[in-house]
Short mmCIF file of C-alpha atoms in Angstrom, two decimals:
data_model
loop_
_atom_site.label_atom_id
_atom_site.label_comp_id
_atom_site.label_asym_id
_atom_site.label_seq_id
_atom_site.Cartn_x
_atom_site.Cartn_y
_atom_site.Cartn_z
CA MET X 1280 -18.92 225.08 74.83
CA ASP X 1281 -22.70 224.80 74.61
CA LEU X 1282 -23.45 222.21 77.34
CA LYS X 1283 -27.15 222.11 76.56
CA ASN X 1284 -26.46 221.32 72.91
CA THR X 1285 -23.81 218.71 73.85
CA ASN X 1286 -26.18 216.96 76.26
CA PHE X 1287 -28.84 216.82 73.57
CA LYS X 1288 -26.38 215.28 71.11
CA ASN X 1289 -25.33 212.72 73.71
CA LEU X 1290 -28.95 211.84 74.34
CA ILE X 1291 -29.55 211.35 70.62
CA ASN X 1292 -26.44 209.15 70.32
CA GLU X 1293 -27.52 207.01 73.28
CA TYR X 1294 -31.00 206.59 71.79
CA TYR X 1295 -29.47 205.69 68.40
CA ASN X 1296 -27.15 203.12 70.02
CA TYR X 1297 -30.11 201.65 71.90
CA ILE X 1298 -32.10 201.21 68.67
CA VAL X 1299 -29.15 199.62 66.85
CA TYR X 1300 -28.46 197.30 69.81
CA THR X 1301 -32.12 196.23 69.93
CA LEU X 1302 -32.26 195.51 66.20
CA LEU X 1303 -29.01 193.54 66.29
CA THR X 1304 -30.31 191.51 69.24
CA LEU X 1305 -33.52 190.67 67.37
CA VAL X 1306 -31.56 189.66 64.28
CA LEU X 1307 -29.23 187.41 66.31
CA LEU X 1308 -32.17 185.79 68.12
CA SER X 1309 -33.87 185.10 64.78
CA ILE X 1310 -30.68 183.54 63.42
CA LEU X 1311 -30.33 181.35 66.51
CA LEU X 1312 -33.96 180.21 66.35
CA LEU X 1313 -33.79 179.42 62.67
CA GLY X 1314 -30.44 177.74 63.07
CA SER X 1315 -31.72 175.48 65.84
CA SER X 1316 -34.52 174.26 63.57
CA GLY X 1317 -32.11 173.51 60.75
CA ASN X 1318 -33.50 176.26 58.54
CA ILE X 1319 -30.87 178.97 58.87
CA SER X 1320 -30.37 178.90 55.12
CA ASN X 1321 -33.91 180.22 54.74
CA PHE X 1322 -33.18 183.39 56.68
CA ALA X 1323 -32.45 186.73 55.08
CA LEU X 1324 -32.21 190.14 56.69
CA PHE X 1325 -33.89 191.73 53.67
CA PRO X 1326 -35.85 188.76 52.29
CA THR X 1327 -36.93 188.29 48.72
CA GLN X 1328 -40.45 187.09 47.91
CA ASN X 1329 -39.23 183.47 47.86
CA SER X 1330 -37.48 183.75 51.20
CA VAL X 1331 -40.63 185.23 52.75
CA CYS X 1332 -42.52 182.09 51.68
CA GLN X 1333 -39.76 179.90 53.08
CA THR X 1334 -39.70 181.78 56.37
CA SER X 1335 -43.50 181.45 56.61
CA LYS X 1336 -43.14 177.68 56.18
CA THR X 1337 -40.48 177.61 58.88
CA PHE X 1338 -42.89 179.12 61.38
CA ASN X 1339 -45.84 177.05 60.03
CA MET X 1340 -47.62 180.20 58.92
CA LYS X 1341 -49.89 180.64 55.91
CA ILE X 1342 -52.30 183.34 54.83
CA TYR X 1343 -55.80 182.06 54.03
CA GLY X 1344 -58.65 183.79 52.26
CA ASP X 1345 -61.09 183.18 55.11
CA LYS X 1346 -61.74 180.98 58.14
CA LEU X 1347 -63.40 178.23 56.11
CA GLU X 1348 -60.40 177.91 53.83
CA GLU X 1349 -58.12 177.74 56.86
CA ALA X 1350 -60.27 175.05 58.46
CA LEU X 1351 -60.44 172.98 55.28
CA ALA X 1352 -56.71 173.22 54.62
CA GLY X 1353 -55.95 172.20 58.21
CA ALA X 1354 -57.99 168.99 57.96
CA ALA X 1355 -57.40 168.00 54.34
CA THR X 1356 -55.36 165.05 53.11
CA LYS X 1357 -52.64 165.59 50.51
CA ASP X 1358 -55.18 165.13 47.71
CA LYS X 1359 -57.50 167.73 49.29
CA THR X 1360 -60.04 165.31 50.76
CA VAL X 1361 -61.81 166.34 53.98
CA ILE X 1362 -64.06 164.30 56.25
CA ILE X 1363 -66.94 166.58 57.27
CA ALA X 1364 -69.57 166.16 59.99
CA ILE X 1365 -72.12 168.79 61.02
CA VAL X 1366 -73.39 169.26 64.58
CA ASN X 1367 -75.57 171.56 66.66
CA LYS X 1368 -76.20 172.01 70.38
CA ALA X 1369 -78.46 168.95 70.59
CA TYR X 1370 -75.56 166.76 69.48
CA VAL X 1371 -73.00 167.95 72.04
CA GLU X 1372 -74.90 168.24 75.33
CA GLY X 1373 -75.75 165.59 77.92
CA ASP X 1374 -73.86 162.87 79.79
CA LYS X 1375 -73.04 160.99 76.58
CA PRO X 1376 -73.86 163.24 73.61
CA MET X 1377 -74.00 162.09 70.01
CA LEU X 1378 -70.69 163.75 69.13
CA ASP X 1379 -68.91 161.73 71.84
CA ILE X 1380 -70.49 158.49 70.61
CA PHE X 1381 -69.42 159.38 67.07
CA LEU X 1382 -65.83 159.95 68.21
CA ASP X 1383 -65.90 156.68 70.19
CA GLY X 1384 -66.26 154.91 66.86
CA PHE X 1385 -63.01 156.47 65.67
CA TRP X 1386 -61.16 155.55 68.87
CA LEU X 1387 -62.49 151.98 69.03
CA GLY X 1388 -62.51 151.21 65.30
CA LYS X 1389 -59.78 149.44 63.37
CA GLY X 1390 -57.49 151.92 61.63
CA THR X 1391 -59.82 154.86 62.27
CA ALA X 1392 -58.09 156.87 65.03
CA LYS X 1393 -55.56 158.28 62.56
CA LEU X 1394 -58.41 159.70 60.47
CA ILE X 1395 -59.48 162.17 63.17
CA LYS X 1396 -56.80 164.60 61.96
CA HIS X 1397 -58.71 164.81 58.67
CA LEU X 1398 -62.10 165.33 60.33
CA LEU X 1399 -63.67 168.80 60.23
CA ILE X 1400 -66.56 169.40 62.62
CA VAL X 1401 -68.91 172.09 61.31
CA ALA X 1402 -70.83 173.70 64.19
CA MET X 1403 -74.18 175.37 63.59
CA ASP X 1404 -74.20 177.27 66.88
CA GLN X 1405 -71.80 178.64 69.49
CA THR X 1406 -72.36 175.83 72.01
CA SER X 1407 -71.36 173.08 69.59
CA TYR X 1408 -68.43 175.17 68.34
CA ARG X 1409 -67.09 175.59 71.89
CA ARG X 1410 -67.45 171.85 72.52
CA CYS X 1411 -65.57 171.09 69.30
CA LYS X 1412 -62.71 173.42 70.25
CA PHE X 1413 -62.60 171.90 73.76
CA LEU X 1414 -62.14 168.45 72.21
CA GLY X 1415 -59.17 169.72 70.18
CA LEU X 1416 -60.72 168.94 66.79
CA HIS X 1417 -60.67 170.86 63.53
CA CYS X 1418 -63.70 173.14 63.88
CA TYR X 1419 -65.62 175.64 61.79
CA LYS X 1420 -68.56 177.81 62.89
CA LEU X 1421 -71.21 177.91 60.16
CA GLN X 1422 -73.20 181.12 59.86
CA THR X 1423 -76.89 180.24 59.69
CA ASP X 1424 -78.48 183.50 58.49
CA GLY X 1425 -80.51 184.07 61.63
CA VAL X 1426 -82.17 180.63 61.59
CA ASP X 1427 -82.19 178.82 64.95
CA PHE X 1428 -80.47 175.45 64.49
CA VAL X 1429 -79.71 174.96 68.20
CA GLY X 1430 -82.12 172.32 69.51
CA GLU X 1431 -83.10 168.86 68.31
CA LYS X 1432 -84.78 168.90 64.92
CA LEU X 1433 -87.31 166.09 64.84
CA TYR X 1434 -87.02 163.97 61.72
CA MET X 1435 -88.98 165.53 58.81
CA SER X 1436 -90.02 168.59 60.85
CA GLU X 1437 -89.85 171.97 59.11
CA ASP X 1438 -86.68 172.94 60.99
CA PHE X 1439 -85.12 169.55 60.21
CA ILE X 1440 -85.69 170.11 56.49
CA LYS X 1441 -84.27 173.66 56.70
CA MET X 1442 -81.16 172.34 58.44
CA MET X 1443 -80.63 169.68 55.77
CA TRP X 1444 -80.84 172.28 53.02
CA ARG X 1445 -78.36 174.53 54.81
CA ARG X 1446 -76.04 171.55 54.96
CA THR X 1447 -76.42 170.98 51.21
CA ARG X 1448 -75.57 174.59 50.41
CA PHE X 1449 -72.50 174.50 52.63
CA LEU X 1450 -71.16 171.27 51.12
CA GLY X 1451 -71.67 172.69 47.63
CA ASP X 1452 -69.53 175.67 48.66
CA VAL X 1453 -66.78 173.30 49.83
CA LEU X 1454 -66.79 171.52 46.45
CA LYS X 1455 -66.42 174.89 44.70
CA ARG X 1456 -63.25 175.48 46.72
CA GLY X 1457 -61.68 172.38 45.15
CA TYR X 1458 -62.00 169.98 48.09
CA ASN X 1459 -63.20 166.39 47.83
CA ILE X 1460 -65.60 165.46 50.62
CA ILE X 1461 -66.35 162.41 52.68
CA PHE X 1462 -69.54 163.53 54.36
CA THR X 1463 -70.72 161.64 57.41
CA ASP X 1464 -73.62 162.18 59.75
CA THR X 1465 -72.58 162.03 63.39
CA ASP X 1466 -74.96 159.11 63.90
CA VAL X 1467 -72.65 156.99 61.72
CA LEU X 1468 -70.14 154.84 63.63
CA TRP X 1469 -66.84 154.33 61.80
CA LEU X 1470 -65.76 150.83 62.89
CA ARG X 1471 -63.14 150.41 60.17
CA ASN X 1472 -61.20 152.72 57.88
CA PRO X 1473 -63.52 153.23 54.88
CA PHE X 1474 -60.83 154.21 52.40
CA PRO X 1475 -59.94 150.61 51.38
CA LYS X 1476 -63.62 149.98 50.53
CA LEU X 1477 -64.10 153.26 48.68
CA SER X 1478 -62.95 153.14 45.07
CA HIS X 1479 -59.89 155.24 44.26
CA ASN X 1480 -60.92 155.42 40.61
CA LYS X 1481 -61.00 159.15 39.91
CA THR X 1482 -63.61 158.71 37.20
CA ILE X 1483 -66.17 157.89 39.91
CA ASP X 1484 -67.72 161.19 40.95
CA LEU X 1485 -69.96 160.08 43.81
CA GLN X 1486 -70.01 157.03 46.11
CA ILE X 1487 -73.09 157.06 48.31
CA SER X 1488 -74.59 154.87 51.02
CA THR X 1489 -77.93 153.13 50.63
CA ASP X 1490 -80.82 152.34 52.94
CA ASN X 1491 -81.32 149.05 51.11
CA PHE X 1492 -78.73 147.73 48.67
CA ASN X 1493 -80.15 145.84 45.70
CA GLY X 1494 -76.94 143.96 44.87
CA ASN X 1495 -75.82 146.17 41.96
CA GLN X 1496 -73.35 148.94 42.82
CA TRP X 1497 -74.18 150.85 39.60
CA SER X 1498 -77.97 150.59 39.78
CA GLU X 1499 -79.97 153.80 40.17
CA ALA X 1500 -82.77 151.67 41.58
CA ASN X 1501 -80.92 151.66 44.92
CA LEU X 1502 -82.51 153.72 47.70
CA ILE X 1503 -79.82 156.29 48.55
CA ASN X 1504 -78.94 157.76 51.94
CA THR X 1505 -77.07 161.07 52.20
CA GLY X 1506 -75.78 160.26 55.70
CA PHE X 1507 -72.51 158.96 54.25
CA TYR X 1508 -70.97 159.62 50.87
CA MET X 1509 -67.72 160.49 49.13
CA ILE X 1510 -67.84 163.09 46.37
CA ARG X 1511 -65.06 164.48 44.20
CA SER X 1512 -64.79 168.16 43.40
CA ASN X 1513 -65.26 168.74 39.68
CA ASN X 1514 -67.55 170.64 37.33
CA LYS X 1515 -70.07 167.78 37.22
CA THR X 1516 -70.49 167.44 40.98
CA ILE X 1517 -70.62 171.22 41.48
CA SER X 1518 -73.39 171.37 38.86
CA LEU X 1519 -75.19 168.56 40.68
CA PHE X 1520 -75.16 170.48 43.97
CA ASP X 1521 -76.33 173.64 42.22
CA ALA X 1522 -79.23 171.76 40.61
CA TRP X 1523 -79.98 170.02 43.90
CA TYR X 1524 -80.08 173.20 45.98
CA ALA X 1525 -82.11 174.99 43.30
CA LYS X 1526 -84.99 172.59 44.09
CA LYS X 1527 -85.18 173.78 47.70
CA ASN X 1528 -88.14 176.14 47.30
CA ASN X 1529 -90.12 173.78 45.06
CA SER X 1530 -89.89 170.69 47.28
CA THR X 1531 -92.30 171.37 50.13
CA GLY X 1532 -92.40 168.51 52.61
CA LEU X 1533 -89.40 166.74 51.08
CA LYS X 1534 -86.00 166.46 52.73
CA GLU X 1535 -82.92 167.04 50.59
CA GLN X 1536 -82.27 163.28 50.37
CA ASP X 1537 -85.67 162.75 48.73
CA VAL X 1538 -84.96 165.55 46.25
CA LEU X 1539 -81.61 164.03 45.29
CA GLN X 1540 -83.32 160.66 44.82
CA ASN X 1541 -85.87 162.32 42.52
CA LEU X 1542 -83.12 164.05 40.55
CA MET X 1543 -81.45 160.69 40.03
CA ARG X 1544 -84.69 159.01 38.99
CA GLY X 1545 -85.37 161.91 36.63
CA GLY X 1546 -82.09 161.31 34.78
CA GLU X 1547 -80.10 164.24 36.21
CA PHE X 1548 -77.08 162.04 37.02
CA ARG X 1549 -76.91 160.80 33.43
CA LYS X 1550 -77.55 164.29 32.05
CA LEU X 1551 -74.52 165.63 33.95
CA GLY X 1552 -72.39 162.63 32.97
CA LEU X 1553 -71.93 161.59 36.60
CA LYS X 1554 -70.52 158.18 37.43
CA VAL X 1555 -72.13 157.09 40.70
CA ARG X 1556 -71.37 154.03 42.80
CA PHE X 1557 -73.90 152.81 45.36
CA LEU X 1558 -72.34 151.36 48.50
CA ASP X 1559 -73.08 147.82 49.66
CA THR X 1560 -74.67 147.58 53.11
CA VAL X 1561 -72.44 144.61 53.91
CA TYR X 1562 -69.74 147.27 54.35
CA PHE X 1563 -71.65 150.55 54.78
CA SER X 1564 -74.60 149.38 56.83
CA GLY X 1565 -77.38 150.91 58.87
CA PHE X 1566 -80.39 150.13 60.98
CA CYS X 1567 -82.53 149.90 57.82
CA GLN X 1568 -80.40 146.98 56.62
CA ASN X 1569 -77.81 145.55 58.99
CA SER X 1570 -74.49 144.30 57.69
CA LYS X 1571 -74.54 140.52 57.47
CA ASP X 1572 -70.83 140.26 58.22
CA VAL X 1573 -69.31 141.90 61.31
CA ARG X 1574 -65.88 140.88 59.96
CA ALA X 1575 -66.41 143.18 56.97
CA VAL X 1576 -68.60 146.02 58.24
CA VAL X 1577 -67.07 149.48 57.92
CA THR X 1578 -69.76 151.92 59.10
CA VAL X 1579 -73.06 151.60 60.96
CA HIS X 1580 -75.65 154.34 60.49
CA SER X 1581 -78.64 154.80 62.79
CA ASN X 1582 -80.94 155.48 59.86
CA CYS X 1583 -84.63 154.51 59.94
CA CYS X 1584 -84.80 156.22 63.34
CA ARG X 1585 -86.78 159.27 64.47
CA ARG X 1586 -85.24 160.73 67.64
CA ILE X 1587 -81.69 161.56 68.75
CA SER X 1588 -82.19 159.81 72.10
CA ALA X 1589 -83.22 156.59 70.33
CA LYS X 1590 -80.27 156.83 67.95
CA MET X 1591 -77.84 157.28 70.84
CA ALA X 1592 -79.25 154.34 72.83
CA ASP X 1593 -79.02 151.95 69.89
CA LEU X 1594 -75.60 153.23 68.76
CA ILE X 1595 -74.25 152.61 72.26
CA ALA X 1596 -75.56 149.05 71.88
CA VAL X 1597 -73.64 148.81 68.58
CA ILE X 1598 -70.46 149.90 70.39
CA HIS X 1599 -71.01 147.17 72.99
CA ASP X 1600 -71.56 144.66 70.17
CA TRP X 1601 -68.34 145.80 68.52
CA LYS X 1602 -66.36 145.44 71.74
CA ARG X 1603 -67.82 141.98 72.22
CA PHE X 1604 -66.80 141.01 68.69
CA MET X 1605 -63.28 142.41 69.06
CA SER X 1606 -62.70 140.48 72.29
CA SER X 1607 -64.22 137.19 71.12
CA PRO X 1608 -62.18 134.25 69.77
CA ALA X 1609 -62.09 134.01 65.98
CA ASN X 1610 -64.07 130.77 65.93
CA GLU X 1611 -67.03 132.42 67.67
CA THR X 1612 -67.60 135.25 65.18
CA SER X 1613 -69.94 133.07 63.11
CA LYS X 1614 -72.41 133.22 66.02
CA PHE X 1615 -72.34 137.02 66.18
CA GLN X 1616 -75.63 138.92 65.99
CA TRP X 1617 -76.37 142.63 66.32
CA THR X 1618 -78.47 143.72 69.28
CA PRO X 1619 -81.99 144.58 67.98
CA HIS X 1620 -82.45 148.33 67.42
CA ASP X 1621 -85.49 148.50 69.68
CA HIS X 1622 -85.18 152.15 70.67
CA CYS X 1623 -85.22 153.29 67.05
CA ARG X 1624 -88.07 150.98 66.14
CA ASN X 1625 -90.12 152.28 69.06
CA SER X 1626 -89.31 155.91 68.23
CA TRP X 1627 -91.89 155.78 65.43
CA LYS X 1628 -94.68 154.93 67.86
CA ASN X 1629 -94.61 158.34 69.59
#
């Protein structure tokens, strides 16, 4: 008898048995795990294409084309609507940064806390991205092509205008991916759920806030504000964003909001067949034109303001006003008045 050959065969058999035992153990563990989640029927040892999809759903796994698609899908509602806000380092640092004030609105507002799961924070630098992840939000890091978007961009400065155009390009890309957008600046406090006051008529392509509402929700004479709007993804709105962004290099000294206003006044909305609704400041208000009814107000935007520090100071005052209103007896709401936005008014003096 060849002992060396026999020992080698025994070694091979033991190794073979070990492999079989390991595979069987893994299969049994998989069956137990799937069975405990009530999805044992989805399991197959040699799965078909359909069972692979089912198993992926069981483990909450999905393959996305890129990180943006993954971020959008994670925040979207069932009808593919995403709330998007864009931040940089200047909005996340300090004792009470703008991002925290913005989120306070969601936590303190009526029916707004549940909307945070549909909020996607787009970070323009690593610091703001880390802060977003720390807060447990849906986050996406926007590549900025070597442009420094870290610090505060003073209103209408060259860097401010560049940042606004980068925002426009990004939002146009989101529309092209088939997602509807509710865009909100982080200096907009959400005090109530805006969905009941936004029309659900799918023929309306764009619903946009105004600095001063003229009383007619269909009038292009309204002065628009791109700090809050809802836009549906379709060929018309994608064409609008393409036409809008194409004006970037021929609009020296103008911010993107001014360019959109000029496009509207020049008949571009009508040319594209867009149906646009302009939002009443009674509901979607701002520092340019306060809501006249605290019982109806939905959002408060610190527009007509020059510096982040001034915006934050006056938005904190709005939060105190809101708390005061929420804790006051119903018969005292008629006496309610907003605290004057002194910090923002004074920001234009420097």
